[in-house]
Structures are given as structure tokens and as C-alpha cells.
PDB file of C-alpha atoms and ligand atoms in Angstrom:
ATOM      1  CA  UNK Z 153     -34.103 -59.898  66.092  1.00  0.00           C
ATOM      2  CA  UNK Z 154     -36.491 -62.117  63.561  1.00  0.00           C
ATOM      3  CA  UNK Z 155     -35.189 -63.346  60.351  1.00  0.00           C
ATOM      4  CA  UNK Z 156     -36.256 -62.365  56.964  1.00  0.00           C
ATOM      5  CA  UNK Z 157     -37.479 -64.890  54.621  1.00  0.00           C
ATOM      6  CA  UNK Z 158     -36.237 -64.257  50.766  1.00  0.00           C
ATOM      7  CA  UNK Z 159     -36.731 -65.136  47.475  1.00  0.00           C
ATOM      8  CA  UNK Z 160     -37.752 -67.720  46.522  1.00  0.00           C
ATOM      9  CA  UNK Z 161     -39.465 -68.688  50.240  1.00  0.00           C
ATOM     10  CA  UNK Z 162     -42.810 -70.295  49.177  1.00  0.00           C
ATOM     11  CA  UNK Z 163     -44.222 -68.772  51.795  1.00  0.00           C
ATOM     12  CA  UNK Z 164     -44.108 -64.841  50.944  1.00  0.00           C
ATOM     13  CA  UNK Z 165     -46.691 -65.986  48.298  1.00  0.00           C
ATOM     14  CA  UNK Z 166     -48.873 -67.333  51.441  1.00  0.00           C
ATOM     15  CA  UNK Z 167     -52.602 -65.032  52.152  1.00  0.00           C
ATOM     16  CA  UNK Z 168     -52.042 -64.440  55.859  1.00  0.00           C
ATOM     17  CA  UNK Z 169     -54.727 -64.700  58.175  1.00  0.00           C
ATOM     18  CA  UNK Z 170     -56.781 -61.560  60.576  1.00  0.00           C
ATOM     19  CA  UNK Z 171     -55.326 -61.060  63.829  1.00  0.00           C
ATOM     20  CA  UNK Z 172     -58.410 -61.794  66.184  1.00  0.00           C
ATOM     21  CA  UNK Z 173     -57.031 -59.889  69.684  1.00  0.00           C
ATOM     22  CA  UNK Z 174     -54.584 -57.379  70.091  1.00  0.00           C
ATOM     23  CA  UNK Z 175     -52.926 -58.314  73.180  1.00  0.00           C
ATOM     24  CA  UNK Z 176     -49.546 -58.010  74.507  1.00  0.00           C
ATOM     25  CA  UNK Z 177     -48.235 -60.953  72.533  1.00  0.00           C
ATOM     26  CA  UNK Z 178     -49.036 -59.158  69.444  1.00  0.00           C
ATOM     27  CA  UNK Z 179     -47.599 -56.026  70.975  1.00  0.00           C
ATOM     28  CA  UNK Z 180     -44.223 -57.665  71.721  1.00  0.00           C
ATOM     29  CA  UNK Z 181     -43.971 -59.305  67.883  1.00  0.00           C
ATOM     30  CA  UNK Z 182     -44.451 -55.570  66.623  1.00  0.00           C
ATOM     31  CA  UNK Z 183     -41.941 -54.265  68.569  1.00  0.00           C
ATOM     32  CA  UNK Z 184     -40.029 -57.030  67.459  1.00  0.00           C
ATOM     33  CA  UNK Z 185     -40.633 -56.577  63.980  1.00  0.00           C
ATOM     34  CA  UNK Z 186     -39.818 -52.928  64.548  1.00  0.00           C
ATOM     35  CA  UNK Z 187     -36.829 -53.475  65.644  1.00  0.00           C
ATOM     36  CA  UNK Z 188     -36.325 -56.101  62.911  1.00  0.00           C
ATOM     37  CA  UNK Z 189     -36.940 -53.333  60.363  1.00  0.00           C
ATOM     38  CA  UNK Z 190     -34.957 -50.569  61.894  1.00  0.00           C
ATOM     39  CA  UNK Z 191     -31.818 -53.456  61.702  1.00  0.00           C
ATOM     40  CA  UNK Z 192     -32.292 -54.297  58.395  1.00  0.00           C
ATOM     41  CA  UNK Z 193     -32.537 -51.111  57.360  1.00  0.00           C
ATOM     42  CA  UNK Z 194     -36.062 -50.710  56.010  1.00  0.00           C
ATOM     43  CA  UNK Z 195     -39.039 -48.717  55.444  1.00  0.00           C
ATOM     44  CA  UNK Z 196     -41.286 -51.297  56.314  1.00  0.00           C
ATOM     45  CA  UNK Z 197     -42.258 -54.875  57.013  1.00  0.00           C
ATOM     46  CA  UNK Z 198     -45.064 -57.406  57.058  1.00  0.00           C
ATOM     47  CA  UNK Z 199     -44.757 -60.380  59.560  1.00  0.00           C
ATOM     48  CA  UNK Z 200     -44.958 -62.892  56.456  1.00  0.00           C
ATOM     49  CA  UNK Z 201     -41.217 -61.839  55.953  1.00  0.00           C
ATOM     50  CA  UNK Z 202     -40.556 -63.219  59.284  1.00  0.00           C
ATOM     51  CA  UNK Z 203     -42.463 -66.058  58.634  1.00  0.00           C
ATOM     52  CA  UNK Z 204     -45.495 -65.094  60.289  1.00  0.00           C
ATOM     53  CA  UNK Z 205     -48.979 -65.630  58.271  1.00  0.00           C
ATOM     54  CA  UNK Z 206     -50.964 -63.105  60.305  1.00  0.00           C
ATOM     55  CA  UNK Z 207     -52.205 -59.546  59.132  1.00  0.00           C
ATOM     56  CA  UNK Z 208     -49.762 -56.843  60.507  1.00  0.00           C
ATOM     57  CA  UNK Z 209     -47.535 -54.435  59.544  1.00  0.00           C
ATOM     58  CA  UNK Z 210     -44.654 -52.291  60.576  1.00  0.00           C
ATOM     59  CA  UNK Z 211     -43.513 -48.766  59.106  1.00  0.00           C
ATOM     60  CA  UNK Z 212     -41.273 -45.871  59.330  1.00  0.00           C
ATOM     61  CA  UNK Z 213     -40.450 -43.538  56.755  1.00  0.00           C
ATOM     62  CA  UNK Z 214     -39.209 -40.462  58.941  1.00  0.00           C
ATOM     63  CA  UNK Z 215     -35.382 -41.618  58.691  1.00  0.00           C
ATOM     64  CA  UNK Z 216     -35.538 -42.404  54.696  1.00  0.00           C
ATOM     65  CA  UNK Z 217     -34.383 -39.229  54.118  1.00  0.00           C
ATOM     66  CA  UNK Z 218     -32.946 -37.966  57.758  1.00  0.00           C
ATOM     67  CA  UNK Z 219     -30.490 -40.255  60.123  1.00  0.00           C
ATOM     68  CA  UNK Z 220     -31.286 -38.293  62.989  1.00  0.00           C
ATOM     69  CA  UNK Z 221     -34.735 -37.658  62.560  1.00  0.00           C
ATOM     70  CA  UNK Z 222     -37.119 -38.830  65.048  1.00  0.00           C
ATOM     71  CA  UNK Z 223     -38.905 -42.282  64.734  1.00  0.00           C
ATOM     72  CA  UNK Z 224     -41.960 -41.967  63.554  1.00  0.00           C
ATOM     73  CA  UNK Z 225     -43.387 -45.837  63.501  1.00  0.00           C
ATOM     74  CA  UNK Z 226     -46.893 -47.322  62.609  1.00  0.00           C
ATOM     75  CA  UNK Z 227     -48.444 -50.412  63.788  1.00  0.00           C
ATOM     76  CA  UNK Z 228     -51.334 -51.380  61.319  1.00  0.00           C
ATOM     77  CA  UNK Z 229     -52.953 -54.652  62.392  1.00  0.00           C
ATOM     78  CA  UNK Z 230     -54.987 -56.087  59.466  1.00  0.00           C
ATOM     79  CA  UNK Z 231     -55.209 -52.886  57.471  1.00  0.00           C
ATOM     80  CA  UNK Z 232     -56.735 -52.752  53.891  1.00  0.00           C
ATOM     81  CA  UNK Z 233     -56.726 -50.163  51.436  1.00  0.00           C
ATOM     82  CA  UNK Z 234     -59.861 -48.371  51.717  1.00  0.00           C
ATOM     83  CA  UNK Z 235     -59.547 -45.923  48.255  1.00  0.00           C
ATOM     84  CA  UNK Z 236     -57.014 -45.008  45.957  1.00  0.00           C
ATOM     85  CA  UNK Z 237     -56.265 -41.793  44.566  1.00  0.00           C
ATOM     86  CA  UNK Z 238     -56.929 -41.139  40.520  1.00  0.00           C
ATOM     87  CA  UNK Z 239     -53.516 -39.821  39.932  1.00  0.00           C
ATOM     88  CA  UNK Z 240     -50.683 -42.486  39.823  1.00  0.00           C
ATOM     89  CA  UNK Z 241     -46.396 -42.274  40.170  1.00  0.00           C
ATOM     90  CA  UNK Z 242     -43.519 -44.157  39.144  1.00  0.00           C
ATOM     91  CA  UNK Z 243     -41.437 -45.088  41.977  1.00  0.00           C
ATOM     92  CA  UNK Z 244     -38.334 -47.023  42.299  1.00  0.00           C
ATOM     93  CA  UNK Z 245     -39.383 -50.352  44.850  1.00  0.00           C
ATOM     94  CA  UNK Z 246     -37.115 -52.402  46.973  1.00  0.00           C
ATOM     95  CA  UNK Z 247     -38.035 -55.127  49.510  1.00  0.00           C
ATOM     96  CA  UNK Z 248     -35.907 -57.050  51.994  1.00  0.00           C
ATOM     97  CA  UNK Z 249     -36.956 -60.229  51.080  1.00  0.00           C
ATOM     98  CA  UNK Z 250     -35.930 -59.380  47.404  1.00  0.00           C
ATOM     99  CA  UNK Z 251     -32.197 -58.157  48.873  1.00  0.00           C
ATOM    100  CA  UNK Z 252     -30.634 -55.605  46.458  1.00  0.00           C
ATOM    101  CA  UNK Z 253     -32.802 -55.543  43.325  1.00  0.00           C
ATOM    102  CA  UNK Z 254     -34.779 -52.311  42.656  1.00  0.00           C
ATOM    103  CA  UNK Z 255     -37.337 -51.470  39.750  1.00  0.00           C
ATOM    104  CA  UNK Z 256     -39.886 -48.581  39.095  1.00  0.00           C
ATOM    105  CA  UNK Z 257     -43.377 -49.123  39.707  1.00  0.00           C
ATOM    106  CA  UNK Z 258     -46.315 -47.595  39.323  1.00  0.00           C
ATOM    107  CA  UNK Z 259     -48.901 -47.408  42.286  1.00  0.00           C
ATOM    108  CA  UNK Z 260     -51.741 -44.857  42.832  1.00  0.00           C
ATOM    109  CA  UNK Z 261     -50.191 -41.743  44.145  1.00  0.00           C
ATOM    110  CA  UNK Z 262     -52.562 -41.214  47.739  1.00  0.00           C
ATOM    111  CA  UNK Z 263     -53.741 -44.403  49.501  1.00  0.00           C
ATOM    112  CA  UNK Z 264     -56.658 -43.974  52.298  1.00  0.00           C
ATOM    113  CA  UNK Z 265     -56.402 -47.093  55.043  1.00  0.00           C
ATOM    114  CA  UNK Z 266     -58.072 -48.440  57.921  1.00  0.00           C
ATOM    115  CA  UNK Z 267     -56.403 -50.821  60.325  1.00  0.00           C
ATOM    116  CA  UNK Z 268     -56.227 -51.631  64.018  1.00  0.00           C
ATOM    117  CA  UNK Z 269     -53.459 -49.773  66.005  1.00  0.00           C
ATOM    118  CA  UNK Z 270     -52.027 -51.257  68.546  1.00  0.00           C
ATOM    119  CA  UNK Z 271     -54.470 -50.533  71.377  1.00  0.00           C
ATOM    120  CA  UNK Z 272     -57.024 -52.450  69.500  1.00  0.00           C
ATOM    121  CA  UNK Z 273     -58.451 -48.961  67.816  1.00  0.00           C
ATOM    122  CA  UNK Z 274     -60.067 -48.693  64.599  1.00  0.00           C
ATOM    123  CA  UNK Z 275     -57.751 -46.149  62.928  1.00  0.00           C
ATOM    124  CA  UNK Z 276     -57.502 -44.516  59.680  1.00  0.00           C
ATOM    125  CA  UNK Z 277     -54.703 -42.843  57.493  1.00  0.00           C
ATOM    126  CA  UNK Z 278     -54.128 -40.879  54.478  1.00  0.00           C
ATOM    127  CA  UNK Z 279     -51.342 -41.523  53.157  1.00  0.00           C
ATOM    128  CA  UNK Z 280     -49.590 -39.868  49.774  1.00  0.00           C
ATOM    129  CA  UNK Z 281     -45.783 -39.744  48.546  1.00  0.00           C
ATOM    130  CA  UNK Z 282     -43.531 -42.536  49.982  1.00  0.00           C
ATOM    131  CA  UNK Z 283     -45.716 -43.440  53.170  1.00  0.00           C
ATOM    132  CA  UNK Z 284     -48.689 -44.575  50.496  1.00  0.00           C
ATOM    133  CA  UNK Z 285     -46.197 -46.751  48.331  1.00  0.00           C
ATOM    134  CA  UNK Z 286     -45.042 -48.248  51.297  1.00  0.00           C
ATOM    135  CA  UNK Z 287     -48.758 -48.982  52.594  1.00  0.00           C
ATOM    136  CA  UNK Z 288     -49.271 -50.718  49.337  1.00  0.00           C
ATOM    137  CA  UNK Z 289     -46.104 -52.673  49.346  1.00  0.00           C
ATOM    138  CA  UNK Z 290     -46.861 -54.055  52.974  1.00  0.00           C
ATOM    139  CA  UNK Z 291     -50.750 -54.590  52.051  1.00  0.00           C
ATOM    140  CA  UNK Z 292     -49.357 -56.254  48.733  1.00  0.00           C
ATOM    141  CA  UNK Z 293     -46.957 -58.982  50.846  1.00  0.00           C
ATOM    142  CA  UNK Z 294     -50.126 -59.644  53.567  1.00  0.00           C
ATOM    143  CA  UNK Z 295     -51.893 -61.212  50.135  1.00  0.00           C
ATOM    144  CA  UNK Z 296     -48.700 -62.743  48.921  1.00  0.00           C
ATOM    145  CA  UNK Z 297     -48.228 -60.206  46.278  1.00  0.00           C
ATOM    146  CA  UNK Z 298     -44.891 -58.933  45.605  1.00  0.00           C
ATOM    147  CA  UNK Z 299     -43.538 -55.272  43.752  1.00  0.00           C
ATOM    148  CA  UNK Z 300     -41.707 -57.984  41.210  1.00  0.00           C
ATOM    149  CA  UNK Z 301     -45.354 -59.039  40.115  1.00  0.00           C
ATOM    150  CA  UNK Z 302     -45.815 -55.407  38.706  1.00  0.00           C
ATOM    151  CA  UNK Z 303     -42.968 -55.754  36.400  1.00  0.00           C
ATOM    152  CA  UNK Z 304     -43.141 -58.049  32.701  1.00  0.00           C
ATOM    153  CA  UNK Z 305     -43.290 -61.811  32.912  1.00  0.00           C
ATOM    154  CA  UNK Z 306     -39.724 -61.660  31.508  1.00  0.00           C
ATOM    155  CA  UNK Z 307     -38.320 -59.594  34.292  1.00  0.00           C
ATOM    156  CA  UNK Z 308     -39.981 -61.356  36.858  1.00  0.00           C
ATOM    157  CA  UNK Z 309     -38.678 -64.676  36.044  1.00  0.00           C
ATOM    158  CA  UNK Z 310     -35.304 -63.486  35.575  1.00  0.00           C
ATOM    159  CA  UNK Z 311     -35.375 -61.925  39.061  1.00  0.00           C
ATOM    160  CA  UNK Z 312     -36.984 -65.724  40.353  1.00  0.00           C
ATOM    161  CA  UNK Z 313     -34.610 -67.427  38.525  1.00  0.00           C
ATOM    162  CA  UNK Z 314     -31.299 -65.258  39.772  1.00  0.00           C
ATOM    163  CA  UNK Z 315     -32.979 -66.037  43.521  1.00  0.00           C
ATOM    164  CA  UNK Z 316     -33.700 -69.270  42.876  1.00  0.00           C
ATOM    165  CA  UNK Z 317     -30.171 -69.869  41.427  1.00  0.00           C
ATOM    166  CA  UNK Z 318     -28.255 -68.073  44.353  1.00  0.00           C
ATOM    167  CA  UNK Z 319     -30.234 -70.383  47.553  1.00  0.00           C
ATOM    168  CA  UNK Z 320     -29.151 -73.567  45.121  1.00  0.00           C
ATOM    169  CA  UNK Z 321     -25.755 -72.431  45.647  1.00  0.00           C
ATOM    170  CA  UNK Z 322     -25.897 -71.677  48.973  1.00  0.00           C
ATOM    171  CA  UNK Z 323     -27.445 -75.009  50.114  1.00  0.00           C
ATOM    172  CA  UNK Z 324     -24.487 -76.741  48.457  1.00  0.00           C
ATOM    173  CA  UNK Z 325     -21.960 -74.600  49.368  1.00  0.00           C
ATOM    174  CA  UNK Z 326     -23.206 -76.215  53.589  1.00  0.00           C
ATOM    175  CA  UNK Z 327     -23.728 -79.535  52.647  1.00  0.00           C
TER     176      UNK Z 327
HETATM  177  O1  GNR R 156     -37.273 -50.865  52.934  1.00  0.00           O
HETATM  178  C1  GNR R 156     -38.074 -50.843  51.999  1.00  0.00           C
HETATM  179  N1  GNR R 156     -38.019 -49.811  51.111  1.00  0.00           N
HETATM  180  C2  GNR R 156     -38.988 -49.600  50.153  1.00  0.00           C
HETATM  181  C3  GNR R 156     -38.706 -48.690  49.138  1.00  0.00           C
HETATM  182  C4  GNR R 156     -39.626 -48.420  48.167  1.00  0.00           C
HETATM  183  C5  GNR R 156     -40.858 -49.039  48.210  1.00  0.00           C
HETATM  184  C6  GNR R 156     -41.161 -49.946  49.202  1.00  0.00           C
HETATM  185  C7  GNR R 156     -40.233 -50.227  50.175  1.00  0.00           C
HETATM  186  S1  GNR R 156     -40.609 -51.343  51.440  1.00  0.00           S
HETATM  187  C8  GNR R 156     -39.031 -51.950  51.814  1.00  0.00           C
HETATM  188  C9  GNR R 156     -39.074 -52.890  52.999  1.00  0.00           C
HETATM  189  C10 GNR R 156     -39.897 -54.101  52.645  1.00  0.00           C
HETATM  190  O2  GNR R 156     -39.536 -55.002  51.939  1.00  0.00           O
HETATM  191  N2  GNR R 156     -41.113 -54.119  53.114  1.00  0.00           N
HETATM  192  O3  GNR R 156     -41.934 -55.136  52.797  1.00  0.00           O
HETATM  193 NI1   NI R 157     -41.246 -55.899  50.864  1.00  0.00          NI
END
């Protein structure tokens, strides 16, 4: 299992870089990361929340609303949002590297994305309803962007400053 970098980590506000091959090294961090995701639980993850500045994400949002529904997971090696639908929705965003805060945000409603699977494939999805906000959310975190940065400079800094707060404590709480 990989560890997930939180708030305030300098580094989920880090551009990662293209994967240039797909090869089974890449294949074995996605399972990884897979696995990572199913632990946590989550929907989805980029590898910049396990520290990793390259282009690739992992999702699954078959067992959101089903525990014993069958896995249904994507590999999307440097994807990028190729159109956006008109018609926008309010949904209510986590993320695992912003542990237990939650706030609505507003994202276009259908997403249409190419990516690499992981064969090496050009692929592309259409994606609408939780599957597209999760797209964005993972696209978002592979340009350092997080769902927090949708939300009023007030907001925002009070969720920093909570994180920021809580990792002081915990570094003197060990030393
Ligand atoms: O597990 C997750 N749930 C979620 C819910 C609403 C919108 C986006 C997400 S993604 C999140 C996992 C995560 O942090 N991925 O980067
Ligand atoms: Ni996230």
C-alpha cells in the first residue's frame, strides 16, 4: 500500500509530468494505486497523492453506491479533458488528501476525455454524473489544482489553516 500525502503537502500543488512508456513498471504502480484507493476508501486517485509527479490516474465509481458490486476500475495515463458539457451541477467533493472535509462544487455536468489505457492505447470516454466529477477532480490534482480552490478565498484558507494547524501539532506531539 502507498501513502497519501495531505494538506498542506507542498507537493499536491506540483504540475506532474507525461508518462513517456507504458510498461510494466507503470502497470504495477497502477495496480498499486488501485489498491491504494480501494483501502482508503475512494473514488479515485492521482499518483501526486502518493507522491508521484507523473500523469496517471486511478478510478472506480461502481461500489459508491453498491458494496458488492463488481469493480469496475480505469487506468487513464496522461488524460486531459477534451470538452465539457454546457449544462453544469452542484456536487458535494471530498478528497483523501483533504481527509474529512466536504463542500459543494460546481463542475460541468458531462466531461469527454482522452488518455492512454494501460496497454499503451489511445482511449476515449464520456463521462456524465459522478464518473465526470471524478475525471475532473483527478485531472484537477495532475495540475496541482485542488476542489478547495473552487470554494471563496475565505473558506479556502480556513480549510489551509485548520490543515496546516493539525500537521503543527502532530510534528510536536513526536518530537
Ligand atoms: O474518494 C473520493 N470521492 C470523491 C467524491 C466526490 C468528488 C470527488 C471525489 S474523489 C475522492 C478521492 C480523491 O481524493 N481523489 O483525488
Ligand atoms: Ni482528490
Amino acid at each position: 500500500m502507498l501513502d497519501i500525502i495531505t494538506l498542506p503537502d507542498r507537493k499536491l500543488r506540483v504540475a506532474s509530468e507525461p508518462v513517456e512508456r507504458v510498461d510494466d513498471e507503470v502497470r504495477r504502480f497502477l495496480d498499486n494505486m488501485l489498491e491504494t484507493m480501494y483501502d482508503a476508501p475512494g473514488i479515485g486517485l492521482a499518483a501526486i497523492q502518493v507522491g508521484v509527479e507523473r500523469r496517471m490516474v486511478v478510478c472506480d465509481v461502481a461500489k459508491r453506491e453498491d458494496e458488492d458490486a463488481e469493480p469496475e476500475p480505469l487506468f487513464l495515463i496522461n488524460p486531459e479533458v477534451l470538452s465539457v458539457s454546457d449544462d453544469r451541477v452542484v456536487r458535494e467533493e471530498g478528497c483523501l488528501s483533504i481527509p474529512e472535509y466536504f463542500a459543494d462544487v460546481e463542475r460541468p455536468d458531462g466531461v469527454r476525455v482522452g488518455y492512454l489505457d494501460r496497454d499503451g492505447n489511445q482511449q476515449e470516454i464520456e463521462a456524465t454524473g459522478v464518473l465526470a466529477t471524478c475525471l475532473q477532480h483527478e485531472i484537477d490534482h495532475l495540475n496541482g489544482k485542488l476542489f478547495i480552490d473552487y470554494l471563496s478565498k475565505l473558506r479556502r484558507d480556513m480549510v489551509i489553516r485548520k490543515f496546516t494547524k493539525q500537521a503543527r501539532q502532530a510534528t510536536s506531539a513526536t518530537a
